[in-house]
Amino acid sequence: MSSKPSTSHDIAQGLSLAIHEHRIAPGTKLGEDELAEIYGVSRTVVRAALQSLSHIQLVEIRRNKGARVASPSLAEAHEVFEARELLEPRIARSAAARANATDIALLERHIRDEHAALDASDPGRALYLSGLFHNEIARIADQATIAGFVETLVARSSLIIALYWRHERALCEKHAHHALVRALADKDEAQAEALMKSHLVDLHSALDLRERNWRAGSLKDALTQ
């Protein structure tokens, strides 16, 4: 890096990018002292950065054990996407029957913000916004119990995407969300269901979900590239 960041936001952004680019392996220990030395800041600033990453489930913080890059199992990764493929197409069908102009405008804003984050090389925010898009569709469907399940699954899958993406398409194919919104706006229930199913299958297949031997390299080297 050409200059060291001085805020917790900058440090969180740097760590997030390193995780997404696989420069830091899942399970890597993120020691506060080491990060404070790398970035030239206090442990308090580092701790705030790690807390923000834990909120989006990229980092796990355990009492008396510190922080590590989160590492969902491959079995969990498959189960999460299989569950989404079962639930969300039906949710999309229900949303198509209920969506109003305000709902459509909100979804379109999510898409614009998501693409802006990708254009700004901020994949962590893009993942967050993509997840919100799917959660909003569940809200529009007005099925609170299922929406709660979807929200949990989306949170876990965002982390899985971050760790196992094979290429940027795994953050959500650029036009998939646009097509979904068009189907919702047209109240085309069958098309909304089919598009959501296809979208999630494509997203699942875009991940490299194979057993791999992650090598815990130098944290300093990974963050100063």
PDB file of C-alpha atoms in Angstrom:
ATOM      1  CA  MET A   1       0.000   0.000   0.000  1.00  0.00           C
ATOM      2  CA  SER A   2       1.287   3.441  -0.842  1.00  0.00           C
ATOM      3  CA  SER A   3       0.228   5.052   2.420  1.00  0.00           C
ATOM      4  CA  LYS A   4      -0.974   3.640   5.680  1.00  0.00           C
ATOM      5  CA  PRO A   5      -4.658   4.139   6.544  1.00  0.00           C
ATOM      6  CA  SER A   6      -5.364   5.949   9.785  1.00  0.00           C
ATOM      7  CA  THR A   7      -9.030   5.196  10.426  1.00  0.00           C
ATOM      8  CA  SER A   8     -10.872   2.033  11.397  1.00  0.00           C
ATOM      9  CA  HIS A   9     -12.965   2.326   8.228  1.00  0.00           C
ATOM     10  CA  ASP A  10      -9.864   2.371   6.020  1.00  0.00           C
ATOM     11  CA  ILE A  11      -8.397  -0.616   7.855  1.00  0.00           C
ATOM     12  CA  ALA A  12     -11.672  -2.545   7.565  1.00  0.00           C
ATOM     13  CA  GLN A  13     -11.747  -1.804   3.840  1.00  0.00           C
ATOM     14  CA  GLY A  14      -8.165  -3.009   3.422  1.00  0.00           C
ATOM     15  CA  LEU A  15      -8.787  -6.222   5.340  1.00  0.00           C
ATOM     16  CA  SER A  16     -12.046  -6.862   3.479  1.00  0.00           C
ATOM     17  CA  LEU A  17     -10.346  -6.479   0.113  1.00  0.00           C
ATOM     18  CA  ALA A  18      -7.512  -8.802   1.162  1.00  0.00           C
ATOM     19  CA  ILE A  19     -10.047 -11.435   2.256  1.00  0.00           C
ATOM     20  CA  HIS A  20     -12.022 -11.139  -0.978  1.00  0.00           C
ATOM     21  CA  GLU A  21      -8.862 -11.409  -3.066  1.00  0.00           C
ATOM     22  CA  HIS A  22      -7.773 -14.503  -1.078  1.00  0.00           C
ATOM     23  CA  ARG A  23      -4.590 -12.811   0.078  1.00  0.00           C
ATOM     24  CA  ILE A  24      -5.646 -13.702   3.625  1.00  0.00           C
ATOM     25  CA  ALA A  25      -6.821 -17.288   4.048  1.00  0.00           C
ATOM     26  CA  PRO A  26      -9.919 -18.368   5.991  1.00  0.00           C
ATOM     27  CA  GLY A  27      -9.066 -19.038   9.624  1.00  0.00           C
ATOM     28  CA  THR A  28      -6.092 -16.646   9.646  1.00  0.00           C
ATOM     29  CA  LYS A  29      -5.544 -15.071  13.063  1.00  0.00           C
ATOM     30  CA  LEU A  30      -5.915 -11.303  13.025  1.00  0.00           C
ATOM     31  CA  GLY A  31      -3.895 -10.195  16.017  1.00  0.00           C
ATOM     32  CA  GLU A  32      -4.555  -6.672  17.225  1.00  0.00           C
ATOM     33  CA  ASP A  33      -0.901  -6.037  18.068  1.00  0.00           C
ATOM     34  CA  GLU A  34       0.311  -7.216  14.654  1.00  0.00           C
ATOM     35  CA  LEU A  35      -2.304  -5.224  12.767  1.00  0.00           C
ATOM     36  CA  ALA A  36      -1.609  -2.122  14.851  1.00  0.00           C
ATOM     37  CA  GLU A  37       2.076  -2.400  13.924  1.00  0.00           C
ATOM     38  CA  ILE A  38       1.330  -3.013  10.222  1.00  0.00           C
ATOM     39  CA  TYR A  39      -0.996  -0.026   9.956  1.00  0.00           C
ATOM     40  CA  GLY A  40       0.765   2.240  12.427  1.00  0.00           C
ATOM     41  CA  VAL A  41      -2.320   2.829  14.562  1.00  0.00           C
ATOM     42  CA  SER A  42      -3.518   2.016  18.064  1.00  0.00           C
ATOM     43  CA  ARG A  43      -5.104  -1.271  19.046  1.00  0.00           C
ATOM     44  CA  THR A  44      -8.330   0.645  19.675  1.00  0.00           C
ATOM     45  CA  VAL A  45      -8.534   1.627  16.004  1.00  0.00           C
ATOM     46  CA  VAL A  46      -7.775  -1.954  14.934  1.00  0.00           C
ATOM     47  CA  ARG A  47     -10.380  -3.321  17.321  1.00  0.00           C
ATOM     48  CA  ALA A  48     -13.050  -1.054  15.834  1.00  0.00           C
ATOM     49  CA  ALA A  49     -12.130  -2.260  12.328  1.00  0.00           C
ATOM     50  CA  LEU A  50     -12.382  -5.906  13.370  1.00  0.00           C
ATOM     51  CA  GLN A  51     -15.737  -5.294  15.050  1.00  0.00           C
ATOM     52  CA  SER A  52     -17.122  -3.767  11.865  1.00  0.00           C
ATOM     53  CA  LEU A  53     -15.974  -6.808   9.867  1.00  0.00           C
ATOM     54  CA  SER A  54     -17.535  -9.141  12.418  1.00  0.00           C
ATOM     55  CA  HIS A  55     -20.886  -7.423  11.837  1.00  0.00           C
ATOM     56  CA  ILE A  56     -20.805  -8.514   8.185  1.00  0.00           C
ATOM     57  CA  GLN A  57     -19.512 -11.953   9.223  1.00  0.00           C
ATOM     58  CA  LEU A  58     -16.156 -11.741   7.463  1.00  0.00           C
ATOM     59  CA  VAL A  59     -14.382 -12.003  10.816  1.00  0.00           C
ATOM     60  CA  GLU A  60     -15.143 -14.106  13.891  1.00  0.00           C
ATOM     61  CA  ILE A  61     -14.245 -12.679  17.296  1.00  0.00           C
ATOM     62  CA  ARG A  62     -14.139 -15.065  20.226  1.00  0.00           C
ATOM     63  CA  ARG A  63     -13.654 -14.083  23.814  1.00  0.00           C
ATOM     64  CA  ASN A  64     -10.083 -14.710  25.018  1.00  0.00           C
ATOM     65  CA  LYS A  65      -9.164 -16.070  21.571  1.00  0.00           C
ATOM     66  CA  GLY A  66      -9.184 -12.904  19.491  1.00  0.00           C
ATOM     67  CA  ALA A  67     -10.215 -12.456  15.875  1.00  0.00           C
ATOM     68  CA  ARG A  68      -9.858 -14.724  12.862  1.00  0.00           C
ATOM     69  CA  VAL A  69     -11.036 -14.639   9.281  1.00  0.00           C
ATOM     70  CA  ALA A  70     -14.291 -16.587   9.280  1.00  0.00           C
ATOM     71  CA  SER A  71     -14.218 -20.045   7.746  1.00  0.00           C
ATOM     72  CA  PRO A  72     -17.564 -21.741   6.995  1.00  0.00           C
ATOM     73  CA  SER A  73     -17.348 -25.411   6.111  1.00  0.00           C
ATOM     74  CA  LEU A  74     -17.901 -26.596   2.554  1.00  0.00           C
ATOM     75  CA  ALA A  75     -20.871 -28.663   3.732  1.00  0.00           C
ATOM     76  CA  GLU A  76     -22.435 -25.534   5.226  1.00  0.00           C
ATOM     77  CA  ALA A  77     -21.778 -23.611   2.021  1.00  0.00           C
ATOM     78  CA  HIS A  78     -23.687 -26.153  -0.085  1.00  0.00           C
ATOM     79  CA  GLU A  79     -26.507 -26.437   2.457  1.00  0.00           C
ATOM     80  CA  VAL A  80     -26.971 -22.672   2.605  1.00  0.00           C
ATOM     81  CA  PHE A  81     -27.328 -22.304  -1.155  1.00  0.00           C
ATOM     82  CA  GLU A  82     -29.521 -25.374  -1.506  1.00  0.00           C
ATOM     83  CA  ALA A  83     -31.834 -23.931   1.136  1.00  0.00           C
ATOM     84  CA  ARG A  84     -31.949 -20.583  -0.665  1.00  0.00           C
ATOM     85  CA  GLU A  85     -32.743 -22.346  -3.941  1.00  0.00           C
ATOM     86  CA  LEU A  86     -35.755 -23.951  -2.257  1.00  0.00           C
ATOM     87  CA  LEU A  87     -37.095 -20.898  -0.422  1.00  0.00           C
ATOM     88  CA  GLU A  88     -36.373 -17.800  -2.445  1.00  0.00           C
ATOM     89  CA  PRO A  89     -38.041 -18.676  -5.768  1.00  0.00           C
ATOM     90  CA  ARG A  90     -41.383 -19.035  -3.974  1.00  0.00           C
ATOM     91  CA  ILE A  91     -40.669 -15.817  -2.092  1.00  0.00           C
ATOM     92  CA  ALA A  92     -40.062 -14.057  -5.431  1.00  0.00           C
ATOM     93  CA  ARG A  93     -43.400 -15.346  -6.765  1.00  0.00           C
ATOM     94  CA  SER A  94     -45.224 -13.937  -3.741  1.00  0.00           C
ATOM     95  CA  ALA A  95     -43.323 -10.647  -3.997  1.00  0.00           C
ATOM     96  CA  ALA A  96     -44.361 -10.264  -7.641  1.00  0.00           C
ATOM     97  CA  ALA A  97     -47.989 -10.438  -6.583  1.00  0.00           C
ATOM     98  CA  ARG A  98     -47.557  -7.757  -3.907  1.00  0.00           C
ATOM     99  CA  ALA A  99     -44.857  -5.327  -5.090  1.00  0.00           C
ATOM    100  CA  ASN A 100     -45.881  -1.686  -5.476  1.00  0.00           C
ATOM    101  CA  ALA A 101     -44.139   1.294  -7.075  1.00  0.00           C
ATOM    102  CA  THR A 102     -42.364   2.204  -3.830  1.00  0.00           C
ATOM    103  CA  ASP A 103     -40.999  -1.328  -3.495  1.00  0.00           C
ATOM    104  CA  ILE A 104     -39.713  -1.300  -7.075  1.00  0.00           C
ATOM    105  CA  ALA A 105     -38.010   2.069  -6.579  1.00  0.00           C
ATOM    106  CA  LEU A 106     -36.266   0.781  -3.440  1.00  0.00           C
ATOM    107  CA  LEU A 107     -35.001  -2.325  -5.231  1.00  0.00           C
ATOM    108  CA  GLU A 108     -33.731  -0.252  -8.141  1.00  0.00           C
ATOM    109  CA  ARG A 109     -31.834   1.979  -5.720  1.00  0.00           C
ATOM    110  CA  HIS A 110     -30.232  -1.108  -4.157  1.00  0.00           C
ATOM    111  CA  ILE A 111     -29.054  -2.212  -7.602  1.00  0.00           C
ATOM    112  CA  ARG A 112     -27.568   1.216  -8.386  1.00  0.00           C
ATOM    113  CA  ASP A 113     -25.757   1.299  -5.048  1.00  0.00           C
ATOM    114  CA  GLU A 114     -24.499  -2.269  -5.480  1.00  0.00           C
ATOM    115  CA  HIS A 115     -23.040  -1.549  -8.918  1.00  0.00           C
ATOM    116  CA  ALA A 116     -21.529   1.700  -7.651  1.00  0.00           C
ATOM    117  CA  ALA A 117     -19.772  -0.254  -4.899  1.00  0.00           C
ATOM    118  CA  LEU A 118     -18.394  -2.722  -7.446  1.00  0.00           C
ATOM    119  CA  ASP A 119     -17.218   0.146  -9.664  1.00  0.00           C
ATOM    120  CA  ALA A 120     -15.503   1.651  -6.617  1.00  0.00           C
ATOM    121  CA  SER A 121     -13.726  -1.678  -5.883  1.00  0.00           C
ATOM    122  CA  ASP A 122     -15.657  -2.120  -2.640  1.00  0.00           C
ATOM    123  CA  PRO A 123     -16.761  -5.776  -2.780  1.00  0.00           C
ATOM    124  CA  GLY A 124     -17.615  -5.893   0.905  1.00  0.00           C
ATOM    125  CA  ARG A 125     -20.264  -3.214   0.493  1.00  0.00           C
ATOM    126  CA  ALA A 126     -21.443  -4.780  -2.769  1.00  0.00           C
ATOM    127  CA  LEU A 127     -22.028  -8.066  -0.941  1.00  0.00           C
ATOM    128  CA  TYR A 128     -23.888  -6.272   1.827  1.00  0.00           C
ATOM    129  CA  LEU A 129     -26.141  -4.462  -0.661  1.00  0.00           C
ATOM    130  CA  SER A 130     -26.751  -7.638  -2.648  1.00  0.00           C
ATOM    131  CA  GLY A 131     -27.893  -9.316   0.543  1.00  0.00           C
ATOM    132  CA  LEU A 132     -30.218  -6.411   1.341  1.00  0.00           C
ATOM    133  CA  PHE A 133     -31.744  -6.744  -2.134  1.00  0.00           C
ATOM    134  CA  HIS A 134     -32.711 -10.359  -1.445  1.00  0.00           C
ATOM    135  CA  ASN A 135     -33.952  -9.490   2.049  1.00  0.00           C
ATOM    136  CA  GLU A 136     -36.142  -6.720   0.613  1.00  0.00           C
ATOM    137  CA  ILE A 137     -37.770  -9.171  -1.791  1.00  0.00           C
ATOM    138  CA  ALA A 138     -38.574 -11.400   1.180  1.00  0.00           C
ATOM    139  CA  ARG A 139     -40.061  -8.387   2.990  1.00  0.00           C
ATOM    140  CA  ILE A 140     -42.195  -7.469  -0.024  1.00  0.00           C
ATOM    141  CA  ALA A 141     -43.544 -11.037  -0.100  1.00  0.00           C
ATOM    142  CA  ASP A 142     -45.000 -10.350   3.370  1.00  0.00           C
ATOM    143  CA  GLN A 143     -44.148 -13.769   4.797  1.00  0.00           C
ATOM    144  CA  ALA A 144     -42.406 -12.892   8.029  1.00  0.00           C
ATOM    145  CA  THR A 145     -41.424 -16.371   9.179  1.00  0.00           C
ATOM    146  CA  ILE A 146     -39.811 -17.351   5.880  1.00  0.00           C
ATOM    147  CA  ALA A 147     -38.277 -13.895   5.571  1.00  0.00           C
ATOM    148  CA  GLY A 148     -36.458 -14.526   8.847  1.00  0.00           C
ATOM    149  CA  PHE A 149     -34.988 -17.751   7.477  1.00  0.00           C
ATOM    150  CA  VAL A 150     -33.963 -15.982   4.264  1.00  0.00           C
ATOM    151  CA  GLU A 151     -32.216 -13.199   6.184  1.00  0.00           C
ATOM    152  CA  THR A 152     -30.113 -15.728   8.093  1.00  0.00           C
ATOM    153  CA  LEU A 153     -29.258 -17.655   4.928  1.00  0.00           C
ATOM    154  CA  VAL A 154     -28.319 -14.482   3.058  1.00  0.00           C
ATOM    155  CA  ALA A 155     -25.946 -13.428   5.834  1.00  0.00           C
ATOM    156  CA  ARG A 156     -24.160 -16.772   5.749  1.00  0.00           C
ATOM    157  CA  SER A 157     -24.030 -16.918   1.957  1.00  0.00           C
ATOM    158  CA  SER A 158     -22.510 -13.435   1.737  1.00  0.00           C
ATOM    159  CA  LEU A 159     -19.549 -14.709   3.730  1.00  0.00           C
ATOM    160  CA  ILE A 160     -19.348 -17.886   1.650  1.00  0.00           C
ATOM    161  CA  ILE A 161     -19.282 -15.791  -1.526  1.00  0.00           C
ATOM    162  CA  ALA A 162     -16.546 -13.607  -0.062  1.00  0.00           C
ATOM    163  CA  LEU A 163     -14.363 -16.610   0.684  1.00  0.00           C
ATOM    164  CA  TYR A 164     -15.042 -18.890  -2.259  1.00  0.00           C
ATOM    165  CA  TRP A 165     -15.843 -16.723  -5.262  1.00  0.00           C
ATOM    166  CA  ARG A 166     -14.205 -17.820  -8.493  1.00  0.00           C
ATOM    167  CA  HIS A 167     -14.766 -14.507 -10.262  1.00  0.00           C
ATOM    168  CA  GLU A 168     -16.731 -11.288  -9.814  1.00  0.00           C
ATOM    169  CA  ARG A 169     -19.942 -12.866 -11.146  1.00  0.00           C
ATOM    170  CA  ALA A 170     -20.278 -14.538  -7.760  1.00  0.00           C
ATOM    171  CA  LEU A 171     -21.120 -11.144  -6.258  1.00  0.00           C
ATOM    172  CA  CYS A 172     -24.289 -11.308  -8.381  1.00  0.00           C
ATOM    173  CA  GLU A 173     -24.348 -11.398 -12.149  1.00  0.00           C
ATOM    174  CA  LYS A 174     -24.678  -7.825 -13.325  1.00  0.00           C
ATOM    175  CA  HIS A 175     -28.086  -8.098 -14.989  1.00  0.00           C
ATOM    176  CA  ALA A 176     -29.729 -10.772 -12.810  1.00  0.00           C
ATOM    177  CA  HIS A 177     -31.151  -8.315 -10.300  1.00  0.00           C
ATOM    178  CA  HIS A 178     -32.393  -6.003 -13.071  1.00  0.00           C
ATOM    179  CA  ALA A 179     -34.321  -8.879 -14.658  1.00  0.00           C
ATOM    180  CA  LEU A 180     -35.845  -9.802 -11.308  1.00  0.00           C
ATOM    181  CA  VAL A 181     -37.025  -6.260 -10.703  1.00  0.00           C
ATOM    182  CA  ARG A 182     -38.608  -6.124 -14.152  1.00  0.00           C
ATOM    183  CA  ALA A 183     -40.546  -9.315 -13.414  1.00  0.00           C
ATOM    184  CA  LEU A 184     -41.693  -7.932 -10.057  1.00  0.00           C
ATOM    185  CA  ALA A 185     -42.742  -4.625 -11.655  1.00  0.00           C
ATOM    186  CA  ASP A 186     -44.692  -6.531 -14.324  1.00  0.00           C
ATOM    187  CA  LYS A 187     -46.276  -8.713 -11.634  1.00  0.00           C
ATOM    188  CA  ASP A 188     -45.125 -11.737 -13.613  1.00  0.00           C
ATOM    189  CA  GLU A 189     -45.144 -14.298 -10.819  1.00  0.00           C
ATOM    190  CA  ALA A 190     -43.948 -17.278 -12.870  1.00  0.00           C
ATOM    191  CA  GLN A 191     -41.088 -15.287 -14.404  1.00  0.00           C
ATOM    192  CA  ALA A 192     -40.006 -13.925 -11.005  1.00  0.00           C
ATOM    193  CA  GLU A 193     -39.901 -17.444  -9.576  1.00  0.00           C
ATOM    194  CA  ALA A 194     -37.950 -18.824 -12.540  1.00  0.00           C
ATOM    195  CA  LEU A 195     -35.470 -15.943 -12.572  1.00  0.00           C
ATOM    196  CA  MET A 196     -34.758 -16.231  -8.851  1.00  0.00           C
ATOM    197  CA  LYS A 197     -34.187 -19.976  -9.172  1.00  0.00           C
ATOM    198  CA  SER A 198     -31.830 -19.497 -12.129  1.00  0.00           C
ATOM    199  CA  HIS A 199     -30.014 -16.651 -10.391  1.00  0.00           C
ATOM    200  CA  LEU A 200     -29.324 -18.647  -7.233  1.00  0.00           C
ATOM    201  CA  VAL A 201     -28.230 -21.748  -9.162  1.00  0.00           C
ATOM    202  CA  ASP A 202     -25.834 -19.583 -11.190  1.00  0.00           C
ATOM    203  CA  LEU A 203     -24.539 -17.936  -8.034  1.00  0.00           C
ATOM    204  CA  HIS A 204     -23.964 -21.327  -6.400  1.00  0.00           C
ATOM    205  CA  SER A 205     -22.154 -22.672  -9.468  1.00  0.00           C
ATOM    206  CA  ALA A 206     -19.942 -19.567  -9.652  1.00  0.00           C
ATOM    207  CA  LEU A 207     -18.287 -20.549  -6.368  1.00  0.00           C
ATOM    208  CA  ASP A 208     -15.210 -22.725  -6.098  1.00  0.00           C
ATOM    209  CA  LEU A 209     -16.490 -25.025  -3.365  1.00  0.00           C
ATOM    210  CA  ARG A 210     -13.724 -27.586  -3.221  1.00  0.00           C
ATOM    211  CA  GLU A 211     -11.580 -28.776  -0.373  1.00  0.00           C
ATOM    212  CA  ARG A 212      -8.435 -26.732  -0.398  1.00  0.00           C
ATOM    213  CA  ASN A 213      -5.361 -26.364   1.721  1.00  0.00           C
ATOM    214  CA  TRP A 214      -5.238 -22.754   2.745  1.00  0.00           C
ATOM    215  CA  ARG A 215      -1.725 -21.606   3.517  1.00  0.00           C
ATOM    216  CA  ALA A 216      -1.397 -19.072   6.292  1.00  0.00           C
ATOM    217  CA  GLY A 217       1.138 -16.714   4.784  1.00  0.00           C
ATOM    218  CA  SER A 218       2.546 -13.555   6.272  1.00  0.00           C
ATOM    219  CA  LEU A 219      -0.202 -11.163   7.304  1.00  0.00           C
ATOM    220  CA  LYS A 220       2.145  -8.231   6.737  1.00  0.00           C
ATOM    221  CA  ASP A 221       2.968  -9.384   3.209  1.00  0.00           C
ATOM    222  CA  ALA A 222      -0.718  -9.870   2.396  1.00  0.00           C
ATOM    223  CA  LEU A 223      -1.632  -6.376   3.554  1.00  0.00           C
ATOM    224  CA  THR A 224       1.262  -4.478   2.014  1.00  0.00           C
ATOM    225  CA  GLN A 225       0.859  -5.738  -1.541  1.00  0.00           C
TER     226      GLN A 225
END
